[in-house]
PDB file of C-alpha atoms in Angstrom:
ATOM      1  CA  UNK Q   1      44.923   5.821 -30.516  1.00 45.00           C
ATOM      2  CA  UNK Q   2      44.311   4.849 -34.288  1.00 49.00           C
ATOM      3  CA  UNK Q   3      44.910   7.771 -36.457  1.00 52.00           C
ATOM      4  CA  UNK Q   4      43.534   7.886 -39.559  1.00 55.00           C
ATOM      5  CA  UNK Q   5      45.137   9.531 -42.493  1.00 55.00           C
ATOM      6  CA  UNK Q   6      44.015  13.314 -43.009  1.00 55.00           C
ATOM      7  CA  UNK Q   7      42.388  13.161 -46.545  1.00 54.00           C
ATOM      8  CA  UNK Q   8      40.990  15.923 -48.499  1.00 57.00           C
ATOM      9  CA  UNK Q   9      37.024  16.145 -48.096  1.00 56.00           C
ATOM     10  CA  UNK Q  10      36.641  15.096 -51.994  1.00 55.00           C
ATOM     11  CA  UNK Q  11      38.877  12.179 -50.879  1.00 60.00           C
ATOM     12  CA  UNK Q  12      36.963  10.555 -48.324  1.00 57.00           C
ATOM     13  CA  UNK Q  13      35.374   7.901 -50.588  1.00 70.00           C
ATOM     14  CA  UNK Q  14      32.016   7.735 -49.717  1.00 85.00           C
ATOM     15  CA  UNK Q  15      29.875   9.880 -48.424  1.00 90.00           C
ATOM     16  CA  UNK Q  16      27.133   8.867 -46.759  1.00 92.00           C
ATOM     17  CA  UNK Q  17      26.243  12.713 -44.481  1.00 95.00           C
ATOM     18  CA  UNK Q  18      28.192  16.039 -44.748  1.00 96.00           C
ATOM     19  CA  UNK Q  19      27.382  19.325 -43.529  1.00 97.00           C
ATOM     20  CA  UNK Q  20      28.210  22.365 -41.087  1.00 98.00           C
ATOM     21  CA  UNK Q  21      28.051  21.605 -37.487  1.00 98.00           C
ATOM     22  CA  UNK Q  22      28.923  23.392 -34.687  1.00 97.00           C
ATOM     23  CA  UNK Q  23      31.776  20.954 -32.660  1.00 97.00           C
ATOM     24  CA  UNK Q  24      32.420  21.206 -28.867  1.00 94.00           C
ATOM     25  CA  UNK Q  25      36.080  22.001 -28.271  1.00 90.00           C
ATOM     26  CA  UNK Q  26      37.851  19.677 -26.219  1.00 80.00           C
ATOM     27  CA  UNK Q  27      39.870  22.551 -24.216  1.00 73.00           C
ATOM     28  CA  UNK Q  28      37.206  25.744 -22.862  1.00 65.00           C
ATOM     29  CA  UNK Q  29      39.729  28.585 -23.237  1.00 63.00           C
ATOM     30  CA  UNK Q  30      38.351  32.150 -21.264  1.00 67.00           C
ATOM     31  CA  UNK Q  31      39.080  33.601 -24.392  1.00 64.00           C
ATOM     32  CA  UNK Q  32      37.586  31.326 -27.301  1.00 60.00           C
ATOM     33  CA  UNK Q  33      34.301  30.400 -28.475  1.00 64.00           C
ATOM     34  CA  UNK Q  34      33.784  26.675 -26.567  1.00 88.00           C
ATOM     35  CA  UNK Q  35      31.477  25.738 -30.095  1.00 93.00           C
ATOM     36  CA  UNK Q  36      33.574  26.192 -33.464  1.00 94.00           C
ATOM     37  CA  UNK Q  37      31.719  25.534 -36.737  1.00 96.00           C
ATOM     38  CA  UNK Q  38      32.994  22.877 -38.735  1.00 97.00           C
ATOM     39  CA  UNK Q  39      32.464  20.934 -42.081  1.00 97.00           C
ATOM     40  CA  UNK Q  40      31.701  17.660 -41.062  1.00 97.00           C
ATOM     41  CA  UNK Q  41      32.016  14.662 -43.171  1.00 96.00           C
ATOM     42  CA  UNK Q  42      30.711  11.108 -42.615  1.00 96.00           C
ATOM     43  CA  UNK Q  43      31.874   8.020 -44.658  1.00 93.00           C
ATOM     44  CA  UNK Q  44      31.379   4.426 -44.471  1.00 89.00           C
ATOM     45  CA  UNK Q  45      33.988   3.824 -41.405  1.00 90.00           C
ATOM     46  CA  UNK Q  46      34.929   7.662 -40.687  1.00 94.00           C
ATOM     47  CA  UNK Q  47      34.239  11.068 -39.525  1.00 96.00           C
ATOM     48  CA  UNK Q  48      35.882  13.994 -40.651  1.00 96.00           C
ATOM     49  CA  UNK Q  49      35.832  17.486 -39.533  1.00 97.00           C
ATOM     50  CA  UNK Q  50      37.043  20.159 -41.291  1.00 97.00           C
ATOM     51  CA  UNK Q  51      37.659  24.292 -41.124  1.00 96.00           C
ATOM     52  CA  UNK Q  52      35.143  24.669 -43.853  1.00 96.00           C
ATOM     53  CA  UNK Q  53      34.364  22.649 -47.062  1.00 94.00           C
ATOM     54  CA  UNK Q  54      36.924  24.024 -48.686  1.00 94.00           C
ATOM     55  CA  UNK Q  55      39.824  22.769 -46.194  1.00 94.00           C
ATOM     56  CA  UNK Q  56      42.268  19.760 -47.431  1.00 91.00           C
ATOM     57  CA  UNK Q  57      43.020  19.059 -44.552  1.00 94.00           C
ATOM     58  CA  UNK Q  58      41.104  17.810 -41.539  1.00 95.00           C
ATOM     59  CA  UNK Q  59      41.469  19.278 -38.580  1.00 95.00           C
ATOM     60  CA  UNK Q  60      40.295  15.685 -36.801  1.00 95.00           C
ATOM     61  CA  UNK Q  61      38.736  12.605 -37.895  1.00 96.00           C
ATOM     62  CA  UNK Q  62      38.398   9.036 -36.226  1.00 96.00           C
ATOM     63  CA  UNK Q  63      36.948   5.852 -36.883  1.00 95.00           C
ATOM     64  CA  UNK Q  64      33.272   5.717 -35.606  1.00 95.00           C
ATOM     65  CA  UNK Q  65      33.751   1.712 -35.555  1.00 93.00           C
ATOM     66  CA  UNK Q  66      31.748   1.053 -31.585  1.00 93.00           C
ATOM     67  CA  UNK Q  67      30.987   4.522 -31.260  1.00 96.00           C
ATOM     68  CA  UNK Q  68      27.164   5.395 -30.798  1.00 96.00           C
ATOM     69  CA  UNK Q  69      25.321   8.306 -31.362  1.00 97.00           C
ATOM     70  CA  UNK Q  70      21.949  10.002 -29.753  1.00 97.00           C
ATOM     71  CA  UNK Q  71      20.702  13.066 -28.867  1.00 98.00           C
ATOM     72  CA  UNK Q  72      21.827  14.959 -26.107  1.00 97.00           C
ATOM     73  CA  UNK Q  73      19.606  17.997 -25.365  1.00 96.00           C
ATOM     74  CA  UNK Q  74      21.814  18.769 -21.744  1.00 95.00           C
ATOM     75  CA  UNK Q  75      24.304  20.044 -23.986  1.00 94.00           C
ATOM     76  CA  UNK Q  76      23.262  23.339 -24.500  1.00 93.00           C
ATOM     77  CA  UNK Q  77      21.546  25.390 -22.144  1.00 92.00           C
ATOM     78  CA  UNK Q  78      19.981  28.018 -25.163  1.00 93.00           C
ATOM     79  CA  UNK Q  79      17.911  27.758 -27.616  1.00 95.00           C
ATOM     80  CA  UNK Q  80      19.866  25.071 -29.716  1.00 95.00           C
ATOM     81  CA  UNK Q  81      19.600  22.393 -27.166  1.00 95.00           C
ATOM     82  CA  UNK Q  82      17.213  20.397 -29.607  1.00 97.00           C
ATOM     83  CA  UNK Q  83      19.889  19.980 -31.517  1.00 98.00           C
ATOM     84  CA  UNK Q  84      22.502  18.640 -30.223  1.00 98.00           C
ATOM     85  CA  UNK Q  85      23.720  15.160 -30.425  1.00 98.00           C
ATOM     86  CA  UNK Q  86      27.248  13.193 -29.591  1.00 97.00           C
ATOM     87  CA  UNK Q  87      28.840  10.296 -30.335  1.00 97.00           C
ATOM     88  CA  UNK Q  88      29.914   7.834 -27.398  1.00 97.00           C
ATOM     89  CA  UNK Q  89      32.505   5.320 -27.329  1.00 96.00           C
ATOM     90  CA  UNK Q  90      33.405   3.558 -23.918  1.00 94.00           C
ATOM     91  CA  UNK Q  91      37.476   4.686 -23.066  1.00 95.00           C
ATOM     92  CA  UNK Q  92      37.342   6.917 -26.109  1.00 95.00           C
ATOM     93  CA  UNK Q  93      36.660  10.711 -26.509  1.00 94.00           C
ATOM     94  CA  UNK Q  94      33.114  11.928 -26.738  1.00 95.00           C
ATOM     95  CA  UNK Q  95      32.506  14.368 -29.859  1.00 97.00           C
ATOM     96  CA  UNK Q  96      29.563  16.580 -29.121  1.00 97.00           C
ATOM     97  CA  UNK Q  97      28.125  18.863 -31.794  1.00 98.00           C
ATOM     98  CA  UNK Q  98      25.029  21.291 -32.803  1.00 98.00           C
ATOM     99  CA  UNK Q  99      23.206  20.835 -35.908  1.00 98.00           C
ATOM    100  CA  UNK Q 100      21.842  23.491 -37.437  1.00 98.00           C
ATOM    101  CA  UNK Q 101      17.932  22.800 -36.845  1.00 98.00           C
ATOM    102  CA  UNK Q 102      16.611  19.563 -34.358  1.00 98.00           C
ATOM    103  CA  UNK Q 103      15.681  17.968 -38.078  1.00 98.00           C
ATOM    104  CA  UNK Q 104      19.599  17.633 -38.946  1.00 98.00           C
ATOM    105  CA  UNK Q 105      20.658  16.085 -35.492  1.00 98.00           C
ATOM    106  CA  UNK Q 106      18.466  13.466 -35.611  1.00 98.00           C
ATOM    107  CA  UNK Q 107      19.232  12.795 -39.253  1.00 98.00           C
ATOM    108  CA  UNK Q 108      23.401  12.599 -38.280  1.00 98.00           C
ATOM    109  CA  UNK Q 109      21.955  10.418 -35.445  1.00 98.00           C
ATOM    110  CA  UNK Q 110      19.855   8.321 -37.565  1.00 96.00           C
ATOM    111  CA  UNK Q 111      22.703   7.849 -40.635  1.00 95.00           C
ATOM    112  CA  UNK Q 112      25.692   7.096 -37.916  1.00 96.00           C
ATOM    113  CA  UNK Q 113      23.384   4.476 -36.790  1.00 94.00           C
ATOM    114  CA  UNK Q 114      22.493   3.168 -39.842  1.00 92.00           C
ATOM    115  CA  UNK Q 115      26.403   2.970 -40.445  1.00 91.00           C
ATOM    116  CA  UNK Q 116      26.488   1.337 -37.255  1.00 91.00           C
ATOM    117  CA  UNK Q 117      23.993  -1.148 -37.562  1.00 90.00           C
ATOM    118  CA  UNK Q 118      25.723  -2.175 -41.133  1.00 84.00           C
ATOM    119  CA  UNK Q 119      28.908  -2.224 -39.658  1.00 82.00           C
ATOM    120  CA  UNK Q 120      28.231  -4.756 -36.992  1.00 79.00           C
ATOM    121  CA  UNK Q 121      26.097  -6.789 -39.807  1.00 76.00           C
ATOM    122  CA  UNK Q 122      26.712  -9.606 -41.914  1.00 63.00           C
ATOM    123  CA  UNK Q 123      24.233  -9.104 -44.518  1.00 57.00           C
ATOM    124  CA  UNK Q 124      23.393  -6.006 -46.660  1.00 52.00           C
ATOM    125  CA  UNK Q 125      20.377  -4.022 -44.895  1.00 49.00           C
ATOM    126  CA  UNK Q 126      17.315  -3.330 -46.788  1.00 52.00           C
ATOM    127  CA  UNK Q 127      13.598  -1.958 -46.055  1.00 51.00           C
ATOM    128  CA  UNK Q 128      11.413  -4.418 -46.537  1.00 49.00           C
ATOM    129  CA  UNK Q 129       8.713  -2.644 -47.567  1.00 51.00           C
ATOM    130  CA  UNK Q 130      10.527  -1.306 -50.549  1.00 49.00           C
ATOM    131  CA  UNK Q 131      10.896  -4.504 -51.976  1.00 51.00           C
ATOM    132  CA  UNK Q 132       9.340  -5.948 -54.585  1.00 55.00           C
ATOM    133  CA  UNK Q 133       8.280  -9.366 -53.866  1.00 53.00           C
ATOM    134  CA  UNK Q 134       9.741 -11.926 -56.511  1.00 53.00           C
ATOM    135  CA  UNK Q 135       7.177 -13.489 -59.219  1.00 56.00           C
ATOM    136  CA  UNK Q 136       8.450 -16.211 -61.735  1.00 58.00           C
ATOM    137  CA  UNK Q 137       5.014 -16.626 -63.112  1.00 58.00           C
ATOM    138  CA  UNK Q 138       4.428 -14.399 -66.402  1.00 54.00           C
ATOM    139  CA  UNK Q 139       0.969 -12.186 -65.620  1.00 48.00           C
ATOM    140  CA  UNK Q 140      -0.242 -13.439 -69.277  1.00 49.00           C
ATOM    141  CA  UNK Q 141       0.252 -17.227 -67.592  1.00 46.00           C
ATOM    142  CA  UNK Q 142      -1.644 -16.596 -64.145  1.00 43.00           C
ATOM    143  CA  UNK Q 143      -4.667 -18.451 -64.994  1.00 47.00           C
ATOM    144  CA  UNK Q 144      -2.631 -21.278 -66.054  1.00 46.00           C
ATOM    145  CA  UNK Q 145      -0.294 -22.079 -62.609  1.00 43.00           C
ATOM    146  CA  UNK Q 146      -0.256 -25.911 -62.559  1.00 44.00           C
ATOM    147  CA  UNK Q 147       1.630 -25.909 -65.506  1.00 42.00           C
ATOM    148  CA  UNK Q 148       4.453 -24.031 -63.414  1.00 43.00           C
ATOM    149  CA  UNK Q 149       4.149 -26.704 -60.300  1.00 44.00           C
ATOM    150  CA  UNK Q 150       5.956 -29.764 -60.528  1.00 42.00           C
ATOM    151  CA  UNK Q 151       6.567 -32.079 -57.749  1.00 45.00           C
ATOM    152  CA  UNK Q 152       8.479 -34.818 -57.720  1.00 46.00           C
ATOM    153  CA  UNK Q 153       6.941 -38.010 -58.248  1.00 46.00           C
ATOM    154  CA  UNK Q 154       7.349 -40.804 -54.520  1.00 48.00           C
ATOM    155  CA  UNK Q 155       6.855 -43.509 -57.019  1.00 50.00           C
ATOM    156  CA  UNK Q 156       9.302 -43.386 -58.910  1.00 47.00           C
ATOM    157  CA  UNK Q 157      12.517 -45.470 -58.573  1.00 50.00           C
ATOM    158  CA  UNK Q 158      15.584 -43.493 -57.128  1.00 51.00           C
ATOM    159  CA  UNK Q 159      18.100 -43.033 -59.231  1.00 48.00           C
ATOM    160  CA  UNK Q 160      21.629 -43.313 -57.696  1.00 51.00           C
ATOM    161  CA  UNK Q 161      23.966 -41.696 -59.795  1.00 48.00           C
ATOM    162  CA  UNK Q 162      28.419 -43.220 -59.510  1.00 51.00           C
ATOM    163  CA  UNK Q 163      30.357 -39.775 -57.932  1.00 52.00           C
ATOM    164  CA  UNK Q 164      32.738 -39.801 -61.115  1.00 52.00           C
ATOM    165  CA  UNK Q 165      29.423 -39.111 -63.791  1.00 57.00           C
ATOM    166  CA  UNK Q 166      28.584 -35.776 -61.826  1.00 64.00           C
ATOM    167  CA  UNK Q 167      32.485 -34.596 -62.867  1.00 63.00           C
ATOM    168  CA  UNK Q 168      34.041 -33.208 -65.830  1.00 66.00           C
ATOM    169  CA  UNK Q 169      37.344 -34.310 -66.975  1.00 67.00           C
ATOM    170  CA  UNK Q 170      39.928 -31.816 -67.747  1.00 73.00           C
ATOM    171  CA  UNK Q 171      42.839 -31.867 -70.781  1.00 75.00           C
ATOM    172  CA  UNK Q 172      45.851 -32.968 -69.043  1.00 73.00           C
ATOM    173  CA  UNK Q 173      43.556 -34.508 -66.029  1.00 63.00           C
ATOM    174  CA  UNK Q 174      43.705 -38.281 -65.336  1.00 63.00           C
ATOM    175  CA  UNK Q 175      40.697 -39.838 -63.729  1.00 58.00           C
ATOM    176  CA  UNK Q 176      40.991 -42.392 -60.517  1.00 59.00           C
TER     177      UNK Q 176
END
């Protein structure tokens, strides 16, 4: 098991999601509730859960590094079953918790994925559609464009330049 160090919730670098949820105890004592509420806390690599916001101390966390999440509506048999969701990881624990409206669960469902997705990625995800797409030409030059193409000319003679001209020779450098 990789234990991360208990941090205080304004210590978690961060934060990507936080918010009450209602966690699914691991043991179902006769006596206790078998849902506690908890301050939950999602970073770039971890998931905290905490007493309440106030807490310094987590009372679990763990890397959500091949986890996954979705909804789980067979979680609850009451009204809150549209809220539920849990996070899977083959030969690890399942975490299983309510949010506090069916809105929320898919939102912690749709960040952890998110986190998920850029975890597993090389390159830096962005939504296309937000993007502006990339114009050199100045708008008070548009009518004007063959000014900004230039090819390069087949006739011309190529020009082979020696290795040593494309290099600059340091102080204290001798050349070969």
């Amino acid at each position: 098991l990789e234990e991360i160090p208990p941090k205080p919730v304004r210590d978690t670098g961060y934060i990507l999601k936080q918010g009450y949820l209602e966690k699914r105890s691991r043991e179902h004592s006769f006596f206790g509730s078998e849902w506690q509420k908890r301050w939950c806390v999602l970073n770039r690599r971890s998931f905290y859960y905490y007493a309440n916001e106030k807490s310094k101390q987590p009372k679990g966390s763990f890397s959500i590094e091949h986890y996954s999440a979705r909804l789980a509506f067979h979680l609850r048999k009451d009204s809150r079953k549209r809220c539920c969701f849990e996070l899977i990881c083959p030969g690890k624990r399942t975490y299983e918790f309510t949010a506090p409206s069916p809105a929320e669960a898919e939102d912690w469902v749709d960040q952890i994925q998110f986190l998920l997705k850029d975890m597993s990625s090389l390159t830096i995800p962005y939504d296309e559609e937000d993007e502006d797409p990339y114009n050199d030409v100045d708008s008070s030059d548009s009518m004007n464009t063959t000014s900004h193409n230039t090819t390069l000319n087949q006739d011309e003679p190529n020009v082979e330049m020696e290795e040593d001209d494309i290099y600059e020779v340091l102080p204290g450098e001798q050349t070969n």
